Coordinates of C-alpha atoms in Angstrom, one line a residue:
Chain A
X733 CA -38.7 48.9 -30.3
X734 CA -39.2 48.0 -26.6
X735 CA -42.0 50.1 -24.6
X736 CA -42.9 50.7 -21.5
X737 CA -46.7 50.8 -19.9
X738 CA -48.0 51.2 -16.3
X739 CA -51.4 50.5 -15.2
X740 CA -50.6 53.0 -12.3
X741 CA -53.7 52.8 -9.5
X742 CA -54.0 54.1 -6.3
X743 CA -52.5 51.1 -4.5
X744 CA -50.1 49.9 -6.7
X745 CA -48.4 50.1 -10.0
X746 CA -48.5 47.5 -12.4
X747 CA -45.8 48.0 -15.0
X748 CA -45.3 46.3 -18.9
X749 CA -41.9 45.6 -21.4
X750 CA -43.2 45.0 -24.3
X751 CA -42.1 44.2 -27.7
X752 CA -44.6 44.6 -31.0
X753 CA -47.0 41.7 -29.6
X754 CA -44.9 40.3 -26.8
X755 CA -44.9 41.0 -23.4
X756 CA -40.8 40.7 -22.2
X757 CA -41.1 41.3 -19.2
X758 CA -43.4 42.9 -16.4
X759 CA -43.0 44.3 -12.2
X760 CA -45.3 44.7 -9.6
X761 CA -45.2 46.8 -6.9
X762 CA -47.5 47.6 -4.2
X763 CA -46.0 51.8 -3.9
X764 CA -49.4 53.6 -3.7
X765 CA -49.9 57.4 -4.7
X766 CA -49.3 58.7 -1.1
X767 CA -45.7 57.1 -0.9
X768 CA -44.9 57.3 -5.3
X769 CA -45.5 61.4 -4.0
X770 CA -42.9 61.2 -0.9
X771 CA -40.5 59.2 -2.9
X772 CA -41.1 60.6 -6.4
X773 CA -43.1 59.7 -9.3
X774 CA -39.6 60.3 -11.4
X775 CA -37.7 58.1 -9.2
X776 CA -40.6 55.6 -9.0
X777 CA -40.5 55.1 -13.0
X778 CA -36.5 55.0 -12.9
X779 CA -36.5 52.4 -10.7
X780 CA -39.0 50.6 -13.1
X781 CA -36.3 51.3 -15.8
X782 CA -33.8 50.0 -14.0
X783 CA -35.3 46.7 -13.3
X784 CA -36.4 46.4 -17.1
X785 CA -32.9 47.7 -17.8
X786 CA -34.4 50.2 -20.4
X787 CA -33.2 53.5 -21.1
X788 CA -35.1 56.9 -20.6
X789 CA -35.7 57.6 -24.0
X790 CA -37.5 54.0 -24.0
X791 CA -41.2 55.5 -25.1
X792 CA -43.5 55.3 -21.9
X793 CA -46.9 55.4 -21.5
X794 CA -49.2 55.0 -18.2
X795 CA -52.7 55.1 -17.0
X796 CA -54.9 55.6 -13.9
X797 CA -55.2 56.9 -10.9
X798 CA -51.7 58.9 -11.6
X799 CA -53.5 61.1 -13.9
X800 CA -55.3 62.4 -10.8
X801 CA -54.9 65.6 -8.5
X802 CA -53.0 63.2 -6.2
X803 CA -51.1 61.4 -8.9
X804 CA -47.8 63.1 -10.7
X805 CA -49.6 64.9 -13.0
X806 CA -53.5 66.2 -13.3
X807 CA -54.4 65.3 -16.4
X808 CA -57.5 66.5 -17.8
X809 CA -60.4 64.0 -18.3
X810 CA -62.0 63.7 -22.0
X811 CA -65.5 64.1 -22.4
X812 CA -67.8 61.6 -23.8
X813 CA -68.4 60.6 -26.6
X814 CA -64.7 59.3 -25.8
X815 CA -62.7 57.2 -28.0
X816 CA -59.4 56.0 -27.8
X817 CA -58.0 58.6 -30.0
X818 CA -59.3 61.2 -27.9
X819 CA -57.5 60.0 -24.5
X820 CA -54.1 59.1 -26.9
X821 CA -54.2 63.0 -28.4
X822 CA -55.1 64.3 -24.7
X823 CA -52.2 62.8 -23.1
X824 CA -49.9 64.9 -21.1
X825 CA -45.7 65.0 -21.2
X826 CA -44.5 65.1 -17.4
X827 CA -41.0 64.4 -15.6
X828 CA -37.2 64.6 -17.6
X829 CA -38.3 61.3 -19.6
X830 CA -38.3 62.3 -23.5
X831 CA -40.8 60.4 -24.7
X832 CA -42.9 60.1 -21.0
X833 CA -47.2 60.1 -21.7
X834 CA -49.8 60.2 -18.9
X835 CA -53.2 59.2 -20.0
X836 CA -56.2 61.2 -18.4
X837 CA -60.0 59.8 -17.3
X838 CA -63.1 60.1 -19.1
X839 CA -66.1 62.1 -17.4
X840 CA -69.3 62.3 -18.5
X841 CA -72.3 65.0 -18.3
X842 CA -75.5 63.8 -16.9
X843 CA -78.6 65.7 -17.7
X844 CA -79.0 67.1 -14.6
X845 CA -75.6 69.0 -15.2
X846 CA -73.8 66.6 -13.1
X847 CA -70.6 64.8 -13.9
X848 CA -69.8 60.7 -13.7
X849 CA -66.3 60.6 -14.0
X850 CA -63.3 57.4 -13.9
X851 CA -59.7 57.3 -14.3
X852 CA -58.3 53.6 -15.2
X853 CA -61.2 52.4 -16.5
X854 CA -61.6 53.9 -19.8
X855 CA -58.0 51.9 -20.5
X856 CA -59.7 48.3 -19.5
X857 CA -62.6 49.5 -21.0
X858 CA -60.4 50.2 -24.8
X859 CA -58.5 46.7 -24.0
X860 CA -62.0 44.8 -24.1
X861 CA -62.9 46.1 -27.0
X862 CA -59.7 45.0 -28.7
X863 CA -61.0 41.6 -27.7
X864 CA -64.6 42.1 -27.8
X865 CA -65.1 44.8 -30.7
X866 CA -68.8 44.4 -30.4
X867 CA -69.1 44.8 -27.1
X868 CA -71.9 47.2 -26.4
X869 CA -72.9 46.9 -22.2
X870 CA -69.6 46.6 -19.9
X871 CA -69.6 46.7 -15.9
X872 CA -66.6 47.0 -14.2
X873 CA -66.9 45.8 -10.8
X874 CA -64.9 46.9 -7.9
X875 CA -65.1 49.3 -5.2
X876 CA -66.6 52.1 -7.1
X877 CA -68.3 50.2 -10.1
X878 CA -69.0 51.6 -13.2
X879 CA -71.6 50.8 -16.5
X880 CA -70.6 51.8 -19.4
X881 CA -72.3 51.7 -22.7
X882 CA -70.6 51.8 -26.2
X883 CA -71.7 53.0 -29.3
X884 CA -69.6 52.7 -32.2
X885 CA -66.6 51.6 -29.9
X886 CA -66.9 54.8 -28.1
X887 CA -67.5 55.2 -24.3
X888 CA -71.2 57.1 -24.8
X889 CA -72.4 57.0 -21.3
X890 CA -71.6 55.8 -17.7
X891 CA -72.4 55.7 -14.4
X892 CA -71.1 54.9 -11.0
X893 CA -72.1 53.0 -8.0
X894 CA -70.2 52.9 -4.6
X895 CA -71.0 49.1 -4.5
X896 CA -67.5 48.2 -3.1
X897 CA -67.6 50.7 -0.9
X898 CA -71.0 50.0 1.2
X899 CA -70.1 46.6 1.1
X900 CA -66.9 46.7 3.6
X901 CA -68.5 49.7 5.7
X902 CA -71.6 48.1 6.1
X903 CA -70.2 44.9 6.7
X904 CA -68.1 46.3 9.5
X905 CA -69.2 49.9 10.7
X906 CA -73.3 49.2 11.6
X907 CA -75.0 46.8 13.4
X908 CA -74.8 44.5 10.6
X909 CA -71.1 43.8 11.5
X910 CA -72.2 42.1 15.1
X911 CA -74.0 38.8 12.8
X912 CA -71.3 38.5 10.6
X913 CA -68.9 35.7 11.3
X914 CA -67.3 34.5 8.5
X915 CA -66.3 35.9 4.7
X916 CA -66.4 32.4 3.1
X917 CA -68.7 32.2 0.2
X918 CA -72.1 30.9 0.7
X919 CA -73.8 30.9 -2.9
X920 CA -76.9 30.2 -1.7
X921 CA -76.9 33.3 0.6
X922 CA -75.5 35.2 -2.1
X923 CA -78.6 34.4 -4.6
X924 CA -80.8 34.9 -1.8
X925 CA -79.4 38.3 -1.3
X926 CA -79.7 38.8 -4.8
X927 CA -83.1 38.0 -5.3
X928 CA -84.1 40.4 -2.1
X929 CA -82.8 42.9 -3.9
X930 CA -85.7 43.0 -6.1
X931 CA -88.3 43.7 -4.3
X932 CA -86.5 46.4 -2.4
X933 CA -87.7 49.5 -1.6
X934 CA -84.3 51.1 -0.9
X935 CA -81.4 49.9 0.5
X936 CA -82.0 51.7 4.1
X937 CA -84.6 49.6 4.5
X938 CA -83.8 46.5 3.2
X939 CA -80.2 45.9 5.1
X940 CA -82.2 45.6 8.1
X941 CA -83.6 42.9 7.3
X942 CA -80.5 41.2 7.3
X943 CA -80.7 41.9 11.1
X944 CA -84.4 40.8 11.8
X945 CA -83.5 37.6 9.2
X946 CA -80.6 36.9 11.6
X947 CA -83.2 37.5 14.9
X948 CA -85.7 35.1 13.3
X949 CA -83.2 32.5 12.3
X950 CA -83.6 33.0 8.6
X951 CA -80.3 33.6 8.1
X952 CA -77.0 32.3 9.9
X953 CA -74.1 34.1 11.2
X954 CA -72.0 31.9 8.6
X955 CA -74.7 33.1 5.5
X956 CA -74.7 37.0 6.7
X957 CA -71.6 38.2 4.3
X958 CA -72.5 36.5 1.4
X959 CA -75.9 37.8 1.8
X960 CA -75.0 41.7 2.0
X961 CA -73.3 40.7 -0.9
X962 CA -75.6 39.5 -2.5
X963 CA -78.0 42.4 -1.9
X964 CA -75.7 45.1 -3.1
X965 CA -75.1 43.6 -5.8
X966 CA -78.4 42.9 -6.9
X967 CA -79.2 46.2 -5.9
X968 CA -76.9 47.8 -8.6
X969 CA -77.5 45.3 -11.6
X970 CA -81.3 45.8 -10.5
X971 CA -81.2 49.4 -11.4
X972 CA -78.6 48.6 -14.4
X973 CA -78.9 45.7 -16.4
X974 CA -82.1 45.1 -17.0
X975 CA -83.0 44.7 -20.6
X976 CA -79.4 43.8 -21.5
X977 CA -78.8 40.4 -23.2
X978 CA -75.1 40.4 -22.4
X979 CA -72.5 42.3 -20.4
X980 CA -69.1 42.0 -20.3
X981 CA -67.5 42.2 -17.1
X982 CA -63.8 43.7 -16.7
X983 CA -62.4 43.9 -13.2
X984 CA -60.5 41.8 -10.0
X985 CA -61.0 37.9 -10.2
X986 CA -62.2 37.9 -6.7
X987 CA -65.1 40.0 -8.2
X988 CA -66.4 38.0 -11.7
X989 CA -67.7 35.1 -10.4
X990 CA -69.9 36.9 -8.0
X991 CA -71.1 39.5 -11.2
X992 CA -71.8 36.7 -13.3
X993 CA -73.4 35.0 -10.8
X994 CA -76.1 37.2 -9.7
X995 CA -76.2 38.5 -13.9
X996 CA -76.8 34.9 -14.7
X997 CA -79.4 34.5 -12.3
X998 CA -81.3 37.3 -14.2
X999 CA -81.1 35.5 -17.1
X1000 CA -78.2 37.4 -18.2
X1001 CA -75.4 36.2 -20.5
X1002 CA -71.6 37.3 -19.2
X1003 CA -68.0 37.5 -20.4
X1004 CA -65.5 37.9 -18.5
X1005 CA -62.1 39.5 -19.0
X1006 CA -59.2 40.4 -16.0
X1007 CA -58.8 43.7 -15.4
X1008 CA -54.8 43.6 -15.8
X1009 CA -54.7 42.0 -19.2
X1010 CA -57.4 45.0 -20.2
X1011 CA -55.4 47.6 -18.9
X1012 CA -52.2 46.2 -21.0
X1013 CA -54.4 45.7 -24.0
X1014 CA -56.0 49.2 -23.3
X1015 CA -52.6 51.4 -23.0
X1016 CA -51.2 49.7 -26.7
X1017 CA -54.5 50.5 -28.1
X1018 CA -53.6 54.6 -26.9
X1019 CA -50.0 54.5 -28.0
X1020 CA -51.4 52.3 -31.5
X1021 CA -53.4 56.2 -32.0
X1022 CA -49.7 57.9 -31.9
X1023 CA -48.8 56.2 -35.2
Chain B
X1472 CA -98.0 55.8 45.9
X1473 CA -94.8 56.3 44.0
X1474 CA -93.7 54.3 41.2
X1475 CA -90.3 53.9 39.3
X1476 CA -90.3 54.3 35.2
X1477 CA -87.1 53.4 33.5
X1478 CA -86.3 54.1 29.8
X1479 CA -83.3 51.4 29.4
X1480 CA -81.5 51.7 25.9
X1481 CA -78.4 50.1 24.7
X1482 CA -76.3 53.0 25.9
X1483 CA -78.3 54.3 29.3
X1484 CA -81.0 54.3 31.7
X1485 CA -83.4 57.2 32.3
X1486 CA -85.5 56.8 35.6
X1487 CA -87.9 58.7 36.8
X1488 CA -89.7 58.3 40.4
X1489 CA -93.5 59.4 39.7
X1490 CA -96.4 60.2 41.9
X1491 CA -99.3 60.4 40.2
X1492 CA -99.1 63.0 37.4
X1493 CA -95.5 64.3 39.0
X1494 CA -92.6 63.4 38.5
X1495 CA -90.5 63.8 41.7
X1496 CA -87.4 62.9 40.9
X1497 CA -85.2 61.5 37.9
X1498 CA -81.9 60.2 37.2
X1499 CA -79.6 59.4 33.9
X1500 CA -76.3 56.6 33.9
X1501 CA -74.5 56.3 31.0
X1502 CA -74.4 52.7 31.9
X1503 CA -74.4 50.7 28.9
X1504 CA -75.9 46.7 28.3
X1505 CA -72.5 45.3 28.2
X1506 CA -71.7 46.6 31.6
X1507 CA -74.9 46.3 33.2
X1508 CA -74.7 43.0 32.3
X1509 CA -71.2 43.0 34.2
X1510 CA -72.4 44.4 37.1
X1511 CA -75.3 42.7 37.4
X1512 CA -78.8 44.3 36.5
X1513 CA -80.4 43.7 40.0
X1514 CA -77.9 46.1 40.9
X1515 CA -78.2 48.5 38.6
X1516 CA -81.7 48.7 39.5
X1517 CA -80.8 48.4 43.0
X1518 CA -78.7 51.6 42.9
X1519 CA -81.8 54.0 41.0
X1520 CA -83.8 53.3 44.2
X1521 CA -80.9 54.0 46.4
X1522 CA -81.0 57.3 44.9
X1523 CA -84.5 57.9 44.8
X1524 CA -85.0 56.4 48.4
X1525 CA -87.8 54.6 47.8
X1526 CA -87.7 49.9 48.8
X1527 CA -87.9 47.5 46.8
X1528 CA -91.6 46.7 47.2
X1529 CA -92.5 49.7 44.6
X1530 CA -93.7 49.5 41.6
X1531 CA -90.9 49.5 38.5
X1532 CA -91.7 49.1 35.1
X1533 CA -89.1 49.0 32.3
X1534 CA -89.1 49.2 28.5
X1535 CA -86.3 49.3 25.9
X1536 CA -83.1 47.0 24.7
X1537 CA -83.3 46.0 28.3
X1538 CA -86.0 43.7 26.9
X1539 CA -83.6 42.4 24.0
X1540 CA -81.9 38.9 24.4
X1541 CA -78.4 41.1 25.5
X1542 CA -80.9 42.9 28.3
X1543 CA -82.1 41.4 31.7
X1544 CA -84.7 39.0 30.1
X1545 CA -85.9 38.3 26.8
X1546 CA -89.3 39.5 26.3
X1547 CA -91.5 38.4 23.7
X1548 CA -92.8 40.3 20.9
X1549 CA -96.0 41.7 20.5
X1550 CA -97.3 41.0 16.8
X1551 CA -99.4 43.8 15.2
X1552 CA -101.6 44.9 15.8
X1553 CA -100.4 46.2 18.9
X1554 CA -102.2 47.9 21.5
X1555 CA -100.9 49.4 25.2
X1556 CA -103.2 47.1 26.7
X1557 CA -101.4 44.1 24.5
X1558 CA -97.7 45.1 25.3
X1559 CA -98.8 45.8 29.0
X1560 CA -100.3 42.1 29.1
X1561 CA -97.2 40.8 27.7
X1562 CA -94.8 42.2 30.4
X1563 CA -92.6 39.9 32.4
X1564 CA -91.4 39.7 35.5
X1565 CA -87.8 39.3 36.7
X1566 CA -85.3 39.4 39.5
X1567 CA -86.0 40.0 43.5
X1568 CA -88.4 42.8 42.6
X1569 CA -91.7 42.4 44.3
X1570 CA -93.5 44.5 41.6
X1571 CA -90.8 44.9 38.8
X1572 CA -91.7 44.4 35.1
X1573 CA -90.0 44.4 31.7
X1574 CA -92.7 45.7 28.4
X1575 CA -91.5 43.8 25.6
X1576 CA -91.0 45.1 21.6
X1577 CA -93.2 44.9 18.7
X1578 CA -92.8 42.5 15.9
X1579 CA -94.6 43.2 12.2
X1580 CA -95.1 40.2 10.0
X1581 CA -94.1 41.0 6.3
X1582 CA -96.3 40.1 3.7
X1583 CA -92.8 38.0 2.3
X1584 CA -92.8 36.3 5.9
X1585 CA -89.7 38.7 7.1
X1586 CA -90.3 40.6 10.3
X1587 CA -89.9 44.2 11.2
X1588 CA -89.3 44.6 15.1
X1589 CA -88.8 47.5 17.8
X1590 CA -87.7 47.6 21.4
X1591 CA -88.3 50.8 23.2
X1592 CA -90.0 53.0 20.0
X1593 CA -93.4 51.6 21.3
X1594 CA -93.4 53.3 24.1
X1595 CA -92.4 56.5 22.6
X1596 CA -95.2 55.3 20.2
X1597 CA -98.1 55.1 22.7
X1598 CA -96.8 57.8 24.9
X1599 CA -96.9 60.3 21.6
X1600 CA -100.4 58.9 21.5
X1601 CA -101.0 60.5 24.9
X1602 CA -100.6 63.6 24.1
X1603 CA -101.5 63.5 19.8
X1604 CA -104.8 60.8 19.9
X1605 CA -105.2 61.3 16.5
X1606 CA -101.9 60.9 15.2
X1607 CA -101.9 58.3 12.1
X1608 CA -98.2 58.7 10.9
X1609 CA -95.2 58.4 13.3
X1610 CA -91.8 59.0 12.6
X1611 CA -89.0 57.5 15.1
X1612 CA -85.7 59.1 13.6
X1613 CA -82.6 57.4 15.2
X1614 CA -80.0 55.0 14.2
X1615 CA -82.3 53.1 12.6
X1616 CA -85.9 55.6 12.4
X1617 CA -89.1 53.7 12.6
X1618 CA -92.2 54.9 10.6
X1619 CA -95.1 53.7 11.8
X1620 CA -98.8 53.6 11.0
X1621 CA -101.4 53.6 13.5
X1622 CA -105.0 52.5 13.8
X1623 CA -107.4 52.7 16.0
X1624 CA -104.4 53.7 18.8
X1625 CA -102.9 50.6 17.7
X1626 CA -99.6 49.9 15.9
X1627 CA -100.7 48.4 13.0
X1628 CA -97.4 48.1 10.9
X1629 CA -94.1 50.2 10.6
X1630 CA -90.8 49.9 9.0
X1631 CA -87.1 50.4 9.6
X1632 CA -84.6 52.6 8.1
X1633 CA -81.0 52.1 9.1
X1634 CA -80.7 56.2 7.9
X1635 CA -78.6 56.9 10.8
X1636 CA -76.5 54.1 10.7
X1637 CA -75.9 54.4 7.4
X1638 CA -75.2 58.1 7.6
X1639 CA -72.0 57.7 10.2
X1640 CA -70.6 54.7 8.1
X1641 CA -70.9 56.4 4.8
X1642 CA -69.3 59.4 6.3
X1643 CA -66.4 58.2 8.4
X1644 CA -65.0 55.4 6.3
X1645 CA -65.7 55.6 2.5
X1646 CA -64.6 57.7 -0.3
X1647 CA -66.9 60.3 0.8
X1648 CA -65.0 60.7 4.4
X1649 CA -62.1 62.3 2.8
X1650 CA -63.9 65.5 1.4
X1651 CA -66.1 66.0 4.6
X1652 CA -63.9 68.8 6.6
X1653 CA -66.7 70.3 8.8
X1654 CA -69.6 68.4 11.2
X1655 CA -71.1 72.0 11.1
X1656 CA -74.7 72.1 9.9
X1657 CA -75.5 73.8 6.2
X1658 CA -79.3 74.3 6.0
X1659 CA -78.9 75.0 1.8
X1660 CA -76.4 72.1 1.8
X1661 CA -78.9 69.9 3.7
X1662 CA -82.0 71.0 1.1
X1663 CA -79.9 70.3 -1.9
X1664 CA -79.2 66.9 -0.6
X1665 CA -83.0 66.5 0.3
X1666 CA -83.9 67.3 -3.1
X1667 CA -81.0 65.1 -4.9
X1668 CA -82.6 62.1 -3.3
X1669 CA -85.7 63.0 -5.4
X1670 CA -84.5 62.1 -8.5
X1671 CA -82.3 59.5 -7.8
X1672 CA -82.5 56.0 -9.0
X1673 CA -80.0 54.5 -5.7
X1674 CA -78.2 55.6 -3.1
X1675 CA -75.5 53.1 -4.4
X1676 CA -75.2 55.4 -7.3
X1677 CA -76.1 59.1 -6.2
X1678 CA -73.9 59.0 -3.3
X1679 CA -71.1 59.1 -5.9
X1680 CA -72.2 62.5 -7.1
X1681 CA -71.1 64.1 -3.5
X1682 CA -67.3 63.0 -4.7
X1683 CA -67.7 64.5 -8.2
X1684 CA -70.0 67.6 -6.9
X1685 CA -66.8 68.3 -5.0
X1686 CA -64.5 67.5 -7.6
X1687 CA -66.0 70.0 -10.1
X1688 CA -66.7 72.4 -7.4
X1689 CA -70.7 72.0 -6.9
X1690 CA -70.3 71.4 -3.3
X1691 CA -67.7 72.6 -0.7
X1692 CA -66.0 70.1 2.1
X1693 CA -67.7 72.4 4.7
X1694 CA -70.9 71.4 2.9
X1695 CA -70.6 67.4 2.1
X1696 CA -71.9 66.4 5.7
X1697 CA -74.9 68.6 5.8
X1698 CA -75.3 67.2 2.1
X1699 CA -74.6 64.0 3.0
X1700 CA -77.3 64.0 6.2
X1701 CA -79.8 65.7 3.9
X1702 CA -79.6 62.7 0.8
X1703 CA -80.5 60.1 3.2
X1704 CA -82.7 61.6 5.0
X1705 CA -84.7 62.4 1.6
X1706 CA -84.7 59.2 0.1
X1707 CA -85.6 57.8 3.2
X1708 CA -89.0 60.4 3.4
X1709 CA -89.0 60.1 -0.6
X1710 CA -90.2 55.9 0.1
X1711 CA -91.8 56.8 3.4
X1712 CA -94.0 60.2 3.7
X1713 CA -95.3 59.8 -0.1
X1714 CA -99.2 60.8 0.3
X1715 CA -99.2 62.1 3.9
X1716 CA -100.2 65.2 4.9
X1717 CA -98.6 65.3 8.4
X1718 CA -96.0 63.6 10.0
X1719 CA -95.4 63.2 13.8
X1720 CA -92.0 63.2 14.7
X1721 CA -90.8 61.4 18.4
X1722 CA -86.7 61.1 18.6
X1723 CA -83.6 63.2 20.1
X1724 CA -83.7 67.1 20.0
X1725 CA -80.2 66.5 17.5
X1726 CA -82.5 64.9 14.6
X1727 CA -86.2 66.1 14.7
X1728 CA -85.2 70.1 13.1
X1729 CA -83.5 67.8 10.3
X1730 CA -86.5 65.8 9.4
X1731 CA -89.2 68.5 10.2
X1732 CA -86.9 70.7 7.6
X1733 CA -87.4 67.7 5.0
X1734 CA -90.9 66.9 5.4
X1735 CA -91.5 70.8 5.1
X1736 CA -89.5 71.0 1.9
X1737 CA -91.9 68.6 1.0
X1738 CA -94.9 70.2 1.8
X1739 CA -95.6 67.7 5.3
X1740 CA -97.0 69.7 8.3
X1741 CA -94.8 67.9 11.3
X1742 CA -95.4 68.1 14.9
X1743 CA -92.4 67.1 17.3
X1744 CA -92.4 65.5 20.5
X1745 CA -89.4 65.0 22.3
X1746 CA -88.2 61.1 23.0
X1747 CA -87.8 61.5 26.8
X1748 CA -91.0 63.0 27.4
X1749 CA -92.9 60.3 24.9
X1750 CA -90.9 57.7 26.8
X1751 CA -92.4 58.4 30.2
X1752 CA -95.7 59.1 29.1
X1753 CA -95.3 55.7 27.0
X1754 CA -94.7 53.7 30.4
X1755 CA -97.5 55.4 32.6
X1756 CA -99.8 54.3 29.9
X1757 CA -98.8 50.9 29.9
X1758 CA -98.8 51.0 33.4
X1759 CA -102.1 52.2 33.9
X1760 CA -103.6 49.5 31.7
X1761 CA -103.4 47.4 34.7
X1762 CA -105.8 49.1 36.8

């Protein structure tokens, strides 16, 4: 029996025909949440249908950032511990589709009565472990990045870091943004930035120093964005990884190599999975719960 | 006889036309480098004395990014440790002037060979010093707040925070933007935020905890700036005023309540002087080392 999935983000939804094993057939589209809300979610996923020339009653299943206050439906998150059985049994019915599930995030409790919370994730995070069942330390890099730890193949504990997002609005909203004249990769500036981010005493304070580096001639306008890169990084696996043998990383190929990079420079062993074909992996995992 | 003071930043010029101990006149342009650099800083300058009706054969001294290598003329650095007598010694000449000089910045030598540098804070340094002899512990807040240690009446090192800078790029164009409804200050908001950077183990990371604060309803929109202002402000006193007893503050009216409020919280006496007044006394010092 064909099936439908969506990995269903904030920019764009990704969306799956799949057969027992095989993947039939698959559409992208870049129709983020603001414009799926003008249009319709319903008549998004119809038009989905259409071009996988399915009918309604096809079973559907989706993931992500649609399972948000500004998705189609707020679905609530599951606590941690989390497994994939809890997010397949917390799944909520939405739309005139008969057989229609939305997937909901994962948050989790800090000590301090706080909450870490993702939505997307936790569905690469269960498709890695389909391919990586003893995976135990996994980042997911990207504009909010997350460390997770598994215990038993449940999500036990994570935390976020804006990583992504400091990254383009330092880059281009402070002074920082006047030195930087080219994105090209510069791996030496990257390590560079990597290694300053050890002996940091914060971040507020060590970003200008890409400023005075640049004064002094220490650093090139060429080196400056590989640099900041390199010291935000190394600024989060700084405060993360340490200790860890191995961590798998899940998230955009334009993002690995730069993980792995600074990881291995740490002495830190990496494997690396894409994001889609975790997602994918992740939402057949939920539906496999349903059976 | 009278003599002209200028306080030349990246964004304006303060004059002031002194006699003695008075001043006798002053004047403010919201003339920036760019277009002093358009119009030509001769006549820039050329205009103050038109207003102040005093010739060209007086006595101008001028400090601040007007010093930088965007300014009228590159002025060196002066290494710590840094005296008034040292900066005034370093002073260059420049234009058609008779008696016009440019104070140059400080630079600090890292024990890593980096550099720490100032262009302007120096004279708000050793004018503070004017009025406070026995101050030990400066704070510059700003765009990027200086905290410096003095010896002797000498700057012996200091360190920059890009706080400010951070604070408007953080608020206008990441996630964090979108929950931020109100510019209105929240003194228990502010506190809250002091005391989150407390335990926190990166800014990378705890910033996140504004967006889920909001989303679980720890923290209103009206109260995510104040909060916002009042996390980096802590973590940037939580590395900086460790062990000090008291704090003086030099910088705009807008920012020293904010950091006397934090340092309080933390049990730091402060004492504020306002930037335009440590400014001019800053230049009569420097001044009067030539005698």
């Amino acid at each position: 029996m064909t099936k439908v999935f969506c990995d269903w983000g904030t920019s764009n939804v990704r969306a799956y025909l799949c057969d027992q094993d095989k993947v039939l057939n698959q559409s992208s589209a870049a129709t983020n949440l603001h414009d799926a809300k003008r249009i319709g979610f319903e008549n998004v996923m119809l038009e989905i249908l259409q071009q996988f020339d399915v009918p309604k009653t096809a079973p559907i299943r989706l993931s992500g950032m649609v399972s948000s206050k500004n998705g189609w439906l707020e679905v609530p998150y599951v606590s941690t511990l989390a497994s994939s059985s809890s997010i397949s049994h917390n799944a909520c019915r939405v739309g005139t589709f008969p057989d229609l599930k939305i997937y909901g995030g994962v948050s989790h409790r800090l000590p301090n009565g706080r909450h870490d919370v993702m939505r997307g994730e936790e569905t690469q995070i269960f498709g890695l472990l389909q391919l990586h069942p003893h995976a135990q330390t996994i980042c997911l890099p990207g504009t909010h990045s997350k460390w997770v730890t598994i215990v038993d193949q449940c999500i036990e504990s994570f935390s976020t870091w804006m990583t992504g997002d400091f990254f383009h609005c330092l880059s281009e909203h402070t002074i920082l943004q006047a030195q930087i004249d080219s994105t090209d990769f510069e791996e030496s500036a990257f390590l560079n930035g990597v290694a300053a981010a050890e002996s940091s005493r914060s971040l507020l304070n060590e970003a200008f120093y890409l400023r005075t580096d640049y004064l002094f001639g220490r650093l090139t306008s060429e080196e400056s964005h590989s640099f900041l890169s390199g010291l935000l990084i190394g600024h989060e696996i700084a405060a993360t990884a340490a200790g860890h043998e191995e961590v798998y990383l899940c998230g955009a190929d334009s993002l690995l190599p730069l993980y792995s990079l600074a990881l291995k420079a740490k002495g830190i062993q990496t494997v690396c999975v894409s994001a889609a074909e975790a997602s994918l992996n992740g939402l057949r995992a939920f539906e496999m719960e349903e059976q």
